[in-house]
Coordinates of C-alpha atoms and ligand atoms in Angstrom, one line a residue:
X1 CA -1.8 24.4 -21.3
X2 CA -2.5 26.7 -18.2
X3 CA -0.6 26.6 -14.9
X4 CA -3.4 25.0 -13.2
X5 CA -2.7 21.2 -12.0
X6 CA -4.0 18.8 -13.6
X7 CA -6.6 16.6 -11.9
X8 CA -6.6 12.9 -10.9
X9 CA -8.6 11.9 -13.7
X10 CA -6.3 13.3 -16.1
X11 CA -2.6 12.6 -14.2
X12 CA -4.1 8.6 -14.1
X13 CA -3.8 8.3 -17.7
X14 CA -1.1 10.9 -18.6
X15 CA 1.6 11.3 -15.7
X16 CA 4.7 9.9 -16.5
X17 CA 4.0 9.0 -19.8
X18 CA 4.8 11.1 -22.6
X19 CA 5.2 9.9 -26.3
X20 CA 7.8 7.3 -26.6
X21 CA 11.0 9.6 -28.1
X22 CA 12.1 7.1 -29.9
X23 CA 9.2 5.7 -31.7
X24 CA 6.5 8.3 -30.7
X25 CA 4.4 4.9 -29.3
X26 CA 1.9 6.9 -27.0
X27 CA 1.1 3.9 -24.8
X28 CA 4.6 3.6 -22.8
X29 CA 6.3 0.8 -24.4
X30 CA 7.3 -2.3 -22.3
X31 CA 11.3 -1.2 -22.4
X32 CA 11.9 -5.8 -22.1
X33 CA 15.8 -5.1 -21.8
X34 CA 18.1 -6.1 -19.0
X35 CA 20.4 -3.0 -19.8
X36 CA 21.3 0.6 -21.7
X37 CA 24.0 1.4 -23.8
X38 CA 26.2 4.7 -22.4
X39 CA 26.8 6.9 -25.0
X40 CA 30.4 6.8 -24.1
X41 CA 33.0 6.2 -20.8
X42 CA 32.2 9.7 -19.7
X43 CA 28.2 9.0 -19.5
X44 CA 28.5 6.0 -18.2
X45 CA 30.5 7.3 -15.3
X46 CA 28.6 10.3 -15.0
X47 CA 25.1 7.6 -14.4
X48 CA 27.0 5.9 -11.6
X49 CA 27.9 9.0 -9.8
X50 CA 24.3 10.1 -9.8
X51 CA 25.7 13.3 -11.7
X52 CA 23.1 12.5 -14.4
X53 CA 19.9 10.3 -14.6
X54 CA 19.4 7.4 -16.7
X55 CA 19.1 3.9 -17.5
X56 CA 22.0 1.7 -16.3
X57 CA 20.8 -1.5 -15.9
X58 CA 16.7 -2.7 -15.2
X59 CA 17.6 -3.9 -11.5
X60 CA 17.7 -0.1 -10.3
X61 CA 15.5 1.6 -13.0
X62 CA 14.2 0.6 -16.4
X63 CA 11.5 3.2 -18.5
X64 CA 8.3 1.3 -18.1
X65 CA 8.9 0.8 -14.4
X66 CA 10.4 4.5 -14.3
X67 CA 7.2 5.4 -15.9
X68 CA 4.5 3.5 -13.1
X69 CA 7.1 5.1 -10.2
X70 CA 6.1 8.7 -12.0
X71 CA 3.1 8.1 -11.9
X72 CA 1.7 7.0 -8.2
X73 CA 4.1 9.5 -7.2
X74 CA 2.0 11.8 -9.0
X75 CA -1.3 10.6 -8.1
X76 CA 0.0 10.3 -4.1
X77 CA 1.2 14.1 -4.5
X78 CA 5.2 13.0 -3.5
X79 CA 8.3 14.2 -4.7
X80 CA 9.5 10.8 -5.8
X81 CA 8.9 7.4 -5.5
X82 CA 10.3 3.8 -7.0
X83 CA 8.5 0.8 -7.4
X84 CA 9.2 -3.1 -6.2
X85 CA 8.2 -6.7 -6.6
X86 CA 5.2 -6.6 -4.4
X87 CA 3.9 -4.6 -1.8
X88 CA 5.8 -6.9 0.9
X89 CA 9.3 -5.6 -0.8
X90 CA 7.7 -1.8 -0.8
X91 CA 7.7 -2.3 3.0
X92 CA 11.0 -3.6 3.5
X93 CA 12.4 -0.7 0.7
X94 CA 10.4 1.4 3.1
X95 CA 12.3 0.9 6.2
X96 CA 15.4 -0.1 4.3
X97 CA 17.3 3.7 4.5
X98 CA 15.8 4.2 8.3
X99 CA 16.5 1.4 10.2
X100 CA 19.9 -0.2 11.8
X101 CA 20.3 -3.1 13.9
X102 CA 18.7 -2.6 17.2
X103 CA 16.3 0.4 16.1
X104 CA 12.2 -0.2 15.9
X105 CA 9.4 0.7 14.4
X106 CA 5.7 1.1 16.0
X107 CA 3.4 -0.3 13.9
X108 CA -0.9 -0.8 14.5
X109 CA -2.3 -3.8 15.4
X110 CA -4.8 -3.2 12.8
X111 CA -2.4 -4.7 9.7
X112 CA -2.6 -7.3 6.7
X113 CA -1.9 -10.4 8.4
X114 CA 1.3 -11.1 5.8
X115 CA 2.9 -7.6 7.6
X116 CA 1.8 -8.7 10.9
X117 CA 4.2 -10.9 10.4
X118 CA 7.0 -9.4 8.2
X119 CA 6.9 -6.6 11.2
X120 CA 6.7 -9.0 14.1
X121 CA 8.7 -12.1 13.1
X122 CA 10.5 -11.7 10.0
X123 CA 11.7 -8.5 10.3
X124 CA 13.9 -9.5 13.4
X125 CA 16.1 -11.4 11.1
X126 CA 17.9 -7.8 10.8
X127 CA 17.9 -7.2 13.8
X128 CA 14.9 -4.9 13.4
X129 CA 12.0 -5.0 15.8
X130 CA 8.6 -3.9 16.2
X131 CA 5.8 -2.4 19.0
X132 CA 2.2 -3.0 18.2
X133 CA -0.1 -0.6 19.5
X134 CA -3.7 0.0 19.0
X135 CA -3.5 3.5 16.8
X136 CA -6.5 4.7 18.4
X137 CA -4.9 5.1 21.9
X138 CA -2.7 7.9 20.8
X139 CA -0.9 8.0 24.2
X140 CA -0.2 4.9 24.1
X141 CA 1.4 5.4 20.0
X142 CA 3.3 8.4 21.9
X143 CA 4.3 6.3 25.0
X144 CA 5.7 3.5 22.7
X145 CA 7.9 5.8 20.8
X146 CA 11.5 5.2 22.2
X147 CA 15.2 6.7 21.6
X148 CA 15.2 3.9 18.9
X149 CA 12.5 4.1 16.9
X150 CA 12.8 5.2 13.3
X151 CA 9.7 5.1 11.7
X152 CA 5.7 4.6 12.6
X153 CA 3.4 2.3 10.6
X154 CA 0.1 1.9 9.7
X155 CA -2.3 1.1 6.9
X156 CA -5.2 4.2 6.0
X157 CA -7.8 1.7 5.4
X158 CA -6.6 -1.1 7.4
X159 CA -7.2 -4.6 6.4
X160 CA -9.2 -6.5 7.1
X161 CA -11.5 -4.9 8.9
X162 CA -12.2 -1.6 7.0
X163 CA -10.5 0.7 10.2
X164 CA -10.1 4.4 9.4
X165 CA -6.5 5.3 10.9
X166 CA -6.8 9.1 11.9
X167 CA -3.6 9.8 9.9
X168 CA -3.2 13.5 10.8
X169 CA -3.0 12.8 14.8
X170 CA -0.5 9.7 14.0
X171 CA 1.1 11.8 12.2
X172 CA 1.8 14.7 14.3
X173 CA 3.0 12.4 16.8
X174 CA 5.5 11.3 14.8
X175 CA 6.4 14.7 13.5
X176 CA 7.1 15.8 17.0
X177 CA 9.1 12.6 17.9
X178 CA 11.4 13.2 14.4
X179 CA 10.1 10.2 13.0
X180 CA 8.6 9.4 9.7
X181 CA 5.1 8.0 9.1
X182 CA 4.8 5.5 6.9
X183 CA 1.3 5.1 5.4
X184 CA 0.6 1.5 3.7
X185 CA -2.3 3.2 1.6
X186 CA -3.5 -0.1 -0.4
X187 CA -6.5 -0.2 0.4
X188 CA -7.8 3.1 -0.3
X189 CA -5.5 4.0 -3.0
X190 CA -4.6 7.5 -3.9
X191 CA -8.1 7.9 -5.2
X192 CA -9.9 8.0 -1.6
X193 CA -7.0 9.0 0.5
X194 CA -4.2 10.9 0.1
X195 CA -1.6 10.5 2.9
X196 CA 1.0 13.1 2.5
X197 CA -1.8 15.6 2.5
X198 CA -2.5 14.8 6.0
X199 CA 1.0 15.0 6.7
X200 CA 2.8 11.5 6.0
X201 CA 6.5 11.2 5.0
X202 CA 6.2 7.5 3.0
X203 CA 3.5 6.7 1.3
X204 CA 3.8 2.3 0.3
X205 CA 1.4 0.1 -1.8
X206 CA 0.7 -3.2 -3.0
X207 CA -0.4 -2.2 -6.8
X208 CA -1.1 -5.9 -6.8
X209 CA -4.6 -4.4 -5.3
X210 CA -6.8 -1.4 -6.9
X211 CA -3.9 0.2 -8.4
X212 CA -3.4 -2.7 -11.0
X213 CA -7.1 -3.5 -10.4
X214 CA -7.3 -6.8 -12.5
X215 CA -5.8 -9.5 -10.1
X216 CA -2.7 -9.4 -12.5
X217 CA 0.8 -9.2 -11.4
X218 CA 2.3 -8.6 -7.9
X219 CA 4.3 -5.2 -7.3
X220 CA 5.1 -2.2 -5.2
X221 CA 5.8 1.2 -4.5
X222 CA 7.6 3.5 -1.9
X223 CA 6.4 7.1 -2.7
X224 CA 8.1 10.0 -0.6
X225 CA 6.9 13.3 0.2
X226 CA 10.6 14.6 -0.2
X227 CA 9.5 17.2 2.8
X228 CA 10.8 15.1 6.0
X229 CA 14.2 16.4 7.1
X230 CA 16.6 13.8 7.6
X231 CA 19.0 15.9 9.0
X232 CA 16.6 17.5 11.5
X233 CA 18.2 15.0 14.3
X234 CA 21.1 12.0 13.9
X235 CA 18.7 9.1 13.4
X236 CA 19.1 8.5 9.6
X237 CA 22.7 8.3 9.0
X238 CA 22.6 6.7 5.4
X239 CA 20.9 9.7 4.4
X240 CA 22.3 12.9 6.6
X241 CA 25.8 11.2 6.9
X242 CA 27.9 10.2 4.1
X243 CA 26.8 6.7 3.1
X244 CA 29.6 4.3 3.1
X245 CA 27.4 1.9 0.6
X246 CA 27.7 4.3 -2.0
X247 CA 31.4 6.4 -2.2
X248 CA 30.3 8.3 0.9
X249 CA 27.9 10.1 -0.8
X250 CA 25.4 12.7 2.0
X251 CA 22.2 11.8 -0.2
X252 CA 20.3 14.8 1.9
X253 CA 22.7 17.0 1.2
X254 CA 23.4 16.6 -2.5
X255 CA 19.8 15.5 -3.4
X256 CA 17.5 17.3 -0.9
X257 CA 13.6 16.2 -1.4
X258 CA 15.0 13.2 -3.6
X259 CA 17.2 12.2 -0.9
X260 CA 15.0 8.8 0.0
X261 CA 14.4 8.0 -3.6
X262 CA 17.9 8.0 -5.2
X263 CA 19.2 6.1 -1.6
X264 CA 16.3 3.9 -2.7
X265 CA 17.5 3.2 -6.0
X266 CA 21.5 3.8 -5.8
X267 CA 21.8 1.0 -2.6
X268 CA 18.1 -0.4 -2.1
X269 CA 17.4 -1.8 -5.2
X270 CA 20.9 -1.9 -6.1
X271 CA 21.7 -4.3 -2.9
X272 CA 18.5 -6.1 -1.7
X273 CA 17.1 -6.1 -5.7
X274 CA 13.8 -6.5 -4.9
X275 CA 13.2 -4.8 -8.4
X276 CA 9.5 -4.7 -10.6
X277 CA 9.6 -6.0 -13.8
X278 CA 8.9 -3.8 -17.4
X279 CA 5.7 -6.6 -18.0
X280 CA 4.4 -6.0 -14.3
X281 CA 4.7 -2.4 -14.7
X282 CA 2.8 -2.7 -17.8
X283 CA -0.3 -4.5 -16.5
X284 CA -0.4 -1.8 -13.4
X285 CA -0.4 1.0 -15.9
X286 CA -3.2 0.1 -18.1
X287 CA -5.1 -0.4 -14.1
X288 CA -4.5 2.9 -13.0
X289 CA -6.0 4.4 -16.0
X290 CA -9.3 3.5 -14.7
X291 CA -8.7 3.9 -11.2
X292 CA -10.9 6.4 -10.2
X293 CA -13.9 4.9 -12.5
X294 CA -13.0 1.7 -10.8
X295 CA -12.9 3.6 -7.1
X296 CA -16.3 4.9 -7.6
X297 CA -17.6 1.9 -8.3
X298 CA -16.6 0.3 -5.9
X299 CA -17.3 2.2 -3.3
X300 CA -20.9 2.7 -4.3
X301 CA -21.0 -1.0 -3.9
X302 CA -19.9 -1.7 -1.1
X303 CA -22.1 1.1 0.3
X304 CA -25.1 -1.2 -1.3
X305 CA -23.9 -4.8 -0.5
X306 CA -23.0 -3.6 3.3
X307 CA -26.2 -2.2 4.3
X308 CA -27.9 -5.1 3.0
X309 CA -25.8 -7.1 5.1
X310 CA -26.3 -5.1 8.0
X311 CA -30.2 -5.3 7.7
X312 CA -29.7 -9.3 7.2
X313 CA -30.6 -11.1 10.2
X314 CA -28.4 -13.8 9.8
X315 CA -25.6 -11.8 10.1
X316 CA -23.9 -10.6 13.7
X317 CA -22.3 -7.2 12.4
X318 CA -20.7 -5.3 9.5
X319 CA -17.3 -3.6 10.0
X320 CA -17.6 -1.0 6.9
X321 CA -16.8 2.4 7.9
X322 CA -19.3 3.8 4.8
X323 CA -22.0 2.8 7.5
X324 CA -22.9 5.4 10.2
X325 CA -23.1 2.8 12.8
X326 CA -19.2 2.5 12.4
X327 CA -17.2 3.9 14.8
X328 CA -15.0 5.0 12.0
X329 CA -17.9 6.7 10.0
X330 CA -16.5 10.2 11.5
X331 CA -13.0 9.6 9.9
X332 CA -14.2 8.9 6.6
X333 CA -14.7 12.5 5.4
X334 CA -11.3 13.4 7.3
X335 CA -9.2 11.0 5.7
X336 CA -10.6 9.4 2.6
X337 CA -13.5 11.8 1.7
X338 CA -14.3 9.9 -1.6
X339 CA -15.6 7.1 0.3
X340 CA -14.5 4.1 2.7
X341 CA -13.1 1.4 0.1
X342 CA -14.7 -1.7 -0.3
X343 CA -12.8 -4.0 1.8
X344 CA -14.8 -5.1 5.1
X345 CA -15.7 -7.9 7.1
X346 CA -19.0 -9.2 8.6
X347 CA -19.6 -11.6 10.8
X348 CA -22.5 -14.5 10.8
X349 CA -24.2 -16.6 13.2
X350 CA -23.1 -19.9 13.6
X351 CA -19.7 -19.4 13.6
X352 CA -16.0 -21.3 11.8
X353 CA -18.3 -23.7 10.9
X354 CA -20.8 -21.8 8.7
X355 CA -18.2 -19.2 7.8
X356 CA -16.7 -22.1 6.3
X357 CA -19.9 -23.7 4.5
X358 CA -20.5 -19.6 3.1
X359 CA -17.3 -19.8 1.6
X360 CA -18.0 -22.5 -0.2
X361 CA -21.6 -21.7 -1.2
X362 CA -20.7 -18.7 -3.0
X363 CA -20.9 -18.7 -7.4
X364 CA -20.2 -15.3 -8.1
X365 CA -17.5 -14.4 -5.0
X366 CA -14.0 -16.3 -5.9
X367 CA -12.5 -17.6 -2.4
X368 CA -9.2 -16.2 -3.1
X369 CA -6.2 -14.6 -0.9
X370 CA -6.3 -11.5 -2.8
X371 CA -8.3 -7.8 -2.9
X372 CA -8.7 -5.0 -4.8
X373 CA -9.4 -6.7 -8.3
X374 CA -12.3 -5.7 -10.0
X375 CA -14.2 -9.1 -8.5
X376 CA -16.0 -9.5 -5.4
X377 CA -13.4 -11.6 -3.3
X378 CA -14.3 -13.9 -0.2
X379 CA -11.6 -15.3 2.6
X380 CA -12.1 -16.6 5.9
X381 CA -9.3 -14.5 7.3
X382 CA -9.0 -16.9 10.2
X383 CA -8.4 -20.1 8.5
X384 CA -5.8 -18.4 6.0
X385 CA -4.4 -15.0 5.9
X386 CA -4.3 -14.7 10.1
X387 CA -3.8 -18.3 10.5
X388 CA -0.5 -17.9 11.9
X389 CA -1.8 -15.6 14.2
X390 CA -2.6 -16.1 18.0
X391 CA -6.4 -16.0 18.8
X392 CA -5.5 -12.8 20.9
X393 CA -4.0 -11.4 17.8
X394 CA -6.8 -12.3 15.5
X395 CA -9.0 -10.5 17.8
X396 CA -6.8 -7.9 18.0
X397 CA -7.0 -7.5 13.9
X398 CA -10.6 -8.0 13.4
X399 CA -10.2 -11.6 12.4
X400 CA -12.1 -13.8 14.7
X401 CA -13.3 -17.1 14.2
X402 CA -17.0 -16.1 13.0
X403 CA -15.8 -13.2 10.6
X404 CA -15.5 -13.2 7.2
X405 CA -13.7 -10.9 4.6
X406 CA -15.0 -9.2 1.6
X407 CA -13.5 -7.1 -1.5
X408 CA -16.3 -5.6 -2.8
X409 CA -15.7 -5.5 -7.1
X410 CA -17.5 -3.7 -9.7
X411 CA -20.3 -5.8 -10.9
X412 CA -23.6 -5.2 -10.4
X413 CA -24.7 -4.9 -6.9
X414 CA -28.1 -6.8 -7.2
X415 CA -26.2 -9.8 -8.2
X416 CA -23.3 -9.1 -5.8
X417 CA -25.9 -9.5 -3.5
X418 CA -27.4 -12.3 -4.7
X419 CA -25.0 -14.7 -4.6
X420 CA -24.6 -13.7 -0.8
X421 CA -27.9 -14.2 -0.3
X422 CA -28.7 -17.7 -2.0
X423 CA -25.0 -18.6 0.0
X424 CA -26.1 -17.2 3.6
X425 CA -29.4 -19.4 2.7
X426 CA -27.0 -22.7 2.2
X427 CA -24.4 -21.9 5.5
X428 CA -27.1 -21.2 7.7
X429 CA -30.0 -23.9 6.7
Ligands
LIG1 C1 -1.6 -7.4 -0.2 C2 -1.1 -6.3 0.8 C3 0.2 -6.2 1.2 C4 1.3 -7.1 0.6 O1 1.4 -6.9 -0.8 P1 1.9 -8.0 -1.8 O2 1.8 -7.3 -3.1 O3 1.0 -9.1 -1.7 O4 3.3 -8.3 -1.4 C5 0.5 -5.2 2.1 N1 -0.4 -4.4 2.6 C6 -1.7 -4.6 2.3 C7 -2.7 -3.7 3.0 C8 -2.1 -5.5 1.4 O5 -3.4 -5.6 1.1

């Protein structure tokens, strides 16, 4: 083959996955065993001193899962990446190697309601905090950057409002601080936004959502850029110092670009465990085969069903950024040029009340707590996923009161819209 890289299309059914050697199985085989034989006392020792890369045991790497990391590391342009239980776990893996007792990280307001609260409650449990600040205020992103903060967090497409984040100014802040961005890119997947193009360090997902596609299993991945210097300034000792959870061992300087993946591995997932299993991995990589079929899709319906909406008199206002009356329309082609995704929310007159009789109108929408599968989704975000939040903070996210939340799938449009129509009918009669 030529030297030229090969394109999305083809790395979404081919990275990481080469005939099995064994067997010469070409779909990657689901490797269902807790652990690997050494070939002898020398291998095995050589494994646990990261001298040489293998299977140990399926807590820190297994071949199917090994397989899924290669690949959204691939499709996310990174250097490496490892995959978790769920996207909440890829978060935590995330900050895992960065943070210490008393150090921060500032995070959007705009977030999934479930890491609203990991980052502001949960997360304090470590000693860990967080500073929420609206991301399009960049002075006030750079004012709330401290001698203690070790990372900045936000989401590319943020839920649940359909936001655009302007990634490269975030991330040039943070650049210029000496602070990784982390980009939560789940709702756009690799497909309409790349991240570490516009210049983030961590790239984190849910593959419960588009990646996997189908509403299968729960996972998630970490992927890393590998071109953040940890030892730039002395704010990430586990990786620029010698680590004293693994023999000592100065992951930057022994393992350069591949310094957050192996610290990932050798003490995140060795130590907190939050490890994907060969099965899940398996579902998520028959998903990202389709991906960018799936993408198109269902962006060019969610283009259709939200300016239908938005020509609907019963409804108050569409949030999709695919629609030029969004203030985010601007972003799009800067930071996911293959469209907007196809989560959004719109709001209807009337109010809880007949947000709560649409819900329960709709045939073809599932009322679910999920996104991303290849279904049109419906969830009052303010009677369950932002419930815990404050009314300020639901504001705050885009999840008031009279607003519902949509996943867009890939039927067909006309009866996507439909079945909105026939239940905007019932709420509002
Ligand atoms: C669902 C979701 C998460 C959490 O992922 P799980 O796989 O449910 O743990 C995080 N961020 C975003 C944007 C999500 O949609």
């Amino acid at each position: 083959m030529s030297d030229k890289p090969l394109a999305f299309d083809t790395l979404q059914i081919h990275a990481g996955a080469s005939p099995d050697p064994a067997t010469g199985a070409r779909q990657v085989p689901i490797y269902q065993s807790t652990a690997f034989v050494f070939k002898d006392a020398d291998h095995a020792a050589r494994l646990f001193n990261l001298q040489e890369v293998g299977y140990i045991y399926s807590r820190l790497t297994n071949p199917t899962v090994a397989a899924l990391a290669e690949r959204i590391t691939h499709l996310e342009g990174g250097a490496g990446g490892i995959c978790c239980s769920s996207g909440h776990a890829a978060q935590i893996m995330a900050l895992f190697p960065l943070m210490m007792p008393g150090c921060n990280v500032v995070a959007s307001t705009k977030l999934y309601g479930g890491t609203y609260t990991q980052l502001t409650q949960t997360i304090k449990r470590f000693g860990w905090s967080a500073k929420l600040v609206d991301f399009d205020d960049l002075d006030a992103v750079k004012a709330a950057i401290d001698d203690d903060t070790r990372a900045v967090f936000c989401e590319s497409i943020a839920n649940p409002g359909g936001y655009i984040t302007d990634l490269e100014a975030i991330a040039k802040i943070a650049d210029g601080a000496g602070i990784p961005l982390i980009v939560d890119n789940t709702s756009a997947s690799p497909y309409l936004c790349n991240p570490i193009s516009l210049g983030a360090t961590l790239v984190v997902h849910s593959t419960t959502k588009y990646l996997t596609g189908n509403g299968t299993v729960t996972g998630g991945a970490v992927i890393d850029s590998g071109k953040f210097d940890w030892s730039q300034n002395d704010k990430f000792p586990s990786l620029s110092q010698p680590e004293p959870a693994y023999h000592g061992l100065n992951f930057h300087e022994v393992l350069g670009p591949m310094a957050f993946t192996f610290h990932s591995i050798a003490v995140g997932l060795r130590d907190l465990g939050m490890t994907m299993n060969p099965q899940g991995a398996h579902y998520t990589l028959m998903g990202i085969e389709t991906l960018s079929l799936r993408m198109t899709r269902h962006v060019e319906n969610a283009v259709k069903v939200a300016k239908w909406l938005e020509g609907d008199d019963r409804i108050e206002s569409v949030t999709y950024a695919g629609l030029e009356s969004s203030p985010y329309f601007d972003r799009v082609a800067r930071v996911c040029p293959k469209g907007a995704g196809s989560l959004f929310t719109f709001a209807i007159k009337g109010g809880y009340e007949n947000c709560v009789k649409l819900i329960n109108a709709v045939e073809l929408f599932s009322h679910v707590a999920n996104l991303g599968d290849a279904r049109s989704l419906i969830i009052h975000s303010a009677s369950t996923t932002h419930r815990q939040l404050t009314d300020e903070q639901r504001a705050a996210a885009g999840a008031l009161d009279n607003v519902v939340r949509v996943s867009i799938g890939i039927e067909d449009a006309d009866d996507i819209i439909a079945d909105l129509d026939q239940a905007l009918t019932k709420a509002l009669a």
